[in-house]
Amino acid sequence: MPGIRETRRMPYTAEQMFDLVGDVGRYPEFLPWVIATRVRSETETEMVADMLVGFKALKEKFTSRVVKQRPEEICVTYVDGPLRDLDNTWRFRPVEGGCEIDFAVDFAFRNPLFEKIAGQYFDRAFRKMVSAFEERAAVLYGSSSSSAISVA
C-alpha cells in the first residue's frame, strides 16, 4: 500500500493549522484536483464528508470519516469510493515559534494496476498538496519571516 509520512515545522499555531486542515468544505478553493466537497454531518469531534476529485476527464467521488481531537490530531478514514483503503493522520504539536505537523497517508486502490501507476506519481502529488496547505496558511494567517521547514 503506497504511503508517505512527513513532518513540517510551520510558523503558525497548532490551532490555526488544525482549523485549516479541518475546514474540508473550503478544500476546493485551494487544493489541486479537489473539485467539490460536501459535508454530510459534522460535530465538534467528527465529520463525514464527500470529496469529488478529478484530473482532466477522470473524476471520482469518495466518502471519509474525519475524527477531530482539537487541537492535537485529525484522523481521516475511508468509508466509500474507488479505493480499497485510505487513511491519513495529521498531528499538530506546539513548538517555539509555531507548530510541528506530522502527516501520514496510506492508500490502496481496488485495482492493482491503478495502485502501481498511482504509486509512481504519489510523491509528486503529495508535495503539491502540502504546498497548497502551506500557501493557504500564508493567505489566511499571514506570511512569516520563518518559512516552513521539512524535518522528515
Short mmCIF file of C-alpha atoms in Angstrom, two decimals:
data_model
loop_
_atom_site.label_atom_id
_atom_site.label_comp_id
_atom_site.label_asym_id
_atom_site.label_seq_id
_atom_site.Cartn_x
_atom_site.Cartn_y
_atom_site.Cartn_z
CA MET A 1 0.00 0.00 0.00
CA PRO A 2 1.63 3.29 -1.10
CA GLY A 3 2.10 5.84 1.63
CA ILE A 4 4.09 8.79 2.78
CA ARG A 5 4.98 10.39 6.09
CA GLU A 6 6.39 13.81 6.66
CA THR A 7 6.99 16.28 9.46
CA ARG A 8 6.89 20.01 8.87
CA ARG A 9 7.52 22.94 11.16
CA MET A 10 5.18 25.84 10.45
CA PRO A 11 5.19 29.44 11.76
CA TYR A 12 1.52 29.16 12.79
CA THR A 13 -0.17 27.85 15.91
CA ALA A 14 -1.38 24.27 16.20
CA GLU A 15 -4.94 25.66 16.49
CA GLN A 16 -4.59 27.62 13.24
CA MET A 17 -3.29 24.61 11.33
CA PHE A 18 -5.93 22.36 12.90
CA ASP A 19 -8.63 24.78 11.70
CA LEU A 20 -7.16 24.95 8.20
CA VAL A 21 -6.93 21.16 7.80
CA GLY A 22 -10.32 20.59 9.42
CA ASP A 23 -12.14 23.01 7.10
CA VAL A 24 -12.89 20.38 4.45
CA GLY A 25 -15.65 22.50 2.92
CA ARG A 26 -13.07 25.01 1.69
CA TYR A 27 -10.70 22.48 0.07
CA PRO A 28 -11.94 23.21 -3.48
CA GLU A 29 -10.69 26.79 -3.04
CA PHE A 30 -7.05 25.80 -2.73
CA LEU A 31 -6.31 22.09 -3.08
CA PRO A 32 -5.30 20.81 -6.51
CA TRP A 33 -7.59 18.19 -8.01
CA VAL A 34 -10.37 18.79 -5.46
CA ILE A 35 -13.41 19.78 -7.49
CA ALA A 36 -16.07 19.78 -4.77
CA THR A 37 -16.73 18.72 -1.20
CA ARG A 38 -19.94 18.08 0.71
CA VAL A 39 -20.04 17.78 4.47
CA ARG A 40 -22.77 15.24 5.25
CA SER A 41 -22.60 15.64 9.01
CA GLU A 42 -20.36 17.43 11.46
CA THR A 43 -19.92 17.75 15.20
CA GLU A 44 -17.01 19.17 17.15
CA THR A 45 -15.33 15.75 17.17
CA GLU A 46 -16.44 14.02 13.95
CA MET A 47 -17.36 14.75 10.35
CA VAL A 48 -18.48 12.64 7.41
CA ALA A 49 -17.70 14.26 4.06
CA ASP A 50 -17.75 13.51 0.35
CA MET A 51 -14.97 14.74 -1.90
CA LEU A 52 -15.01 14.87 -5.69
CA VAL A 53 -11.50 14.78 -7.11
CA GLY A 54 -10.51 14.91 -10.73
CA PHE A 55 -7.77 15.30 -13.25
CA LYS A 56 -8.68 16.07 -16.84
CA ALA A 57 -11.56 13.72 -17.78
CA LEU A 58 -11.13 11.45 -14.74
CA LYS A 59 -13.38 12.20 -11.77
CA GLU A 60 -14.03 10.12 -8.65
CA LYS A 61 -16.05 10.68 -5.51
CA PHE A 62 -15.18 9.21 -2.15
CA THR A 63 -16.52 9.48 1.37
CA SER A 64 -14.42 9.77 4.52
CA ARG A 65 -14.97 9.91 8.25
CA VAL A 66 -12.92 12.60 9.97
CA VAL A 67 -12.27 12.30 13.70
CA LYS A 68 -11.07 15.54 15.29
CA GLN A 69 -9.24 15.91 18.61
CA ARG A 70 -8.75 19.66 18.90
CA PRO A 71 -6.04 20.87 18.50
CA GLU A 72 -3.78 17.80 18.52
CA GLU A 73 -5.00 15.45 15.79
CA ILE A 74 -7.22 14.88 12.77
CA CYS A 75 -7.67 11.27 11.58
CA VAL A 76 -9.31 10.50 8.26
CA THR A 77 -10.62 7.02 7.45
CA TYR A 78 -12.10 5.82 4.22
CA VAL A 79 -15.80 4.98 4.05
CA ASP A 80 -16.67 4.51 0.37
CA GLY A 81 -15.40 5.15 -3.15
CA PRO A 82 -12.95 3.86 -5.77
CA LEU A 83 -10.20 2.90 -3.33
CA ARG A 84 -9.81 -0.20 -1.22
CA ASP A 85 -8.46 1.84 1.68
CA LEU A 86 -7.34 5.36 2.61
CA ASP A 87 -6.07 6.52 5.97
CA ASN A 88 -4.45 9.78 6.82
CA THR A 89 -3.47 11.38 10.09
CA TRP A 90 -2.48 14.93 10.93
CA ARG A 91 -0.82 15.60 14.30
CA PHE A 92 -0.21 19.16 15.47
CA ARG A 93 2.31 19.89 18.21
CA PRO A 94 3.08 23.37 19.55
CA VAL A 95 6.76 24.31 19.31
CA GLU A 96 8.55 27.58 19.85
CA GLY A 97 7.56 29.95 17.06
CA GLY A 98 4.70 27.84 15.69
CA CYS A 99 3.86 24.18 15.45
CA GLU A 100 5.17 20.92 14.12
CA ILE A 101 2.86 18.93 11.87
CA ASP A 102 3.24 15.18 11.42
CA PHE A 103 1.35 13.94 8.40
CA ALA A 104 0.89 10.36 7.24
CA VAL A 105 -1.23 8.97 4.42
CA ASP A 106 -1.65 5.41 3.16
CA PHE A 107 -3.94 4.25 0.39
CA ALA A 108 -4.76 1.20 -1.69
CA PHE A 109 -6.68 1.02 -4.95
CA ARG A 110 -9.07 -1.82 -5.66
CA ASN A 111 -7.28 -2.26 -8.99
CA PRO A 112 -3.60 -3.30 -8.55
CA LEU A 113 -2.65 -1.69 -11.87
CA PHE A 114 -4.04 1.69 -10.72
CA GLU A 115 -2.17 1.30 -7.46
CA LYS A 116 1.11 0.72 -9.30
CA ILE A 117 0.55 3.74 -11.55
CA ALA A 118 -0.55 5.98 -8.67
CA GLY A 119 2.48 4.96 -6.63
CA GLN A 120 4.75 6.38 -9.35
CA TYR A 121 3.13 9.83 -9.11
CA PHE A 122 2.10 9.88 -5.48
CA ASP A 123 5.18 11.60 -4.08
CA ARG A 124 4.94 14.49 -6.56
CA ALA A 125 1.18 14.87 -5.98
CA PHE A 126 1.70 14.78 -2.22
CA ARG A 127 4.29 17.56 -2.38
CA LYS A 128 1.94 19.69 -4.47
CA MET A 129 -0.85 19.24 -1.92
CA VAL A 130 1.45 20.03 1.03
CA SER A 131 2.49 23.22 -0.74
CA ALA A 132 -1.17 24.12 -1.24
CA PHE A 133 -1.78 23.85 2.53
CA GLU A 134 1.32 25.97 3.24
CA GLU A 135 0.21 28.63 0.76
CA ARG A 136 -3.32 28.62 2.18
CA ALA A 137 -1.92 29.13 5.71
CA ALA A 138 0.06 32.13 4.48
CA VAL A 139 -3.08 33.61 2.89
CA LEU A 140 -5.22 33.04 5.98
CA TYR A 141 -2.71 33.82 8.73
CA GLY A 142 -0.11 36.00 7.01
CA SER A 143 3.41 35.33 5.90
CA SER A 144 6.13 34.90 8.44
CA SER A 145 9.82 35.63 8.17
CA SER A 146 10.45 31.98 9.01
CA SER A 147 9.32 29.58 6.31
CA ALA A 148 8.11 26.03 6.58
CA ILE A 149 10.89 23.55 7.17
CA SER A 150 10.70 19.89 6.33
CA VAL A 151 12.13 17.78 9.13
CA ALA A 152 11.43 14.38 7.63
#
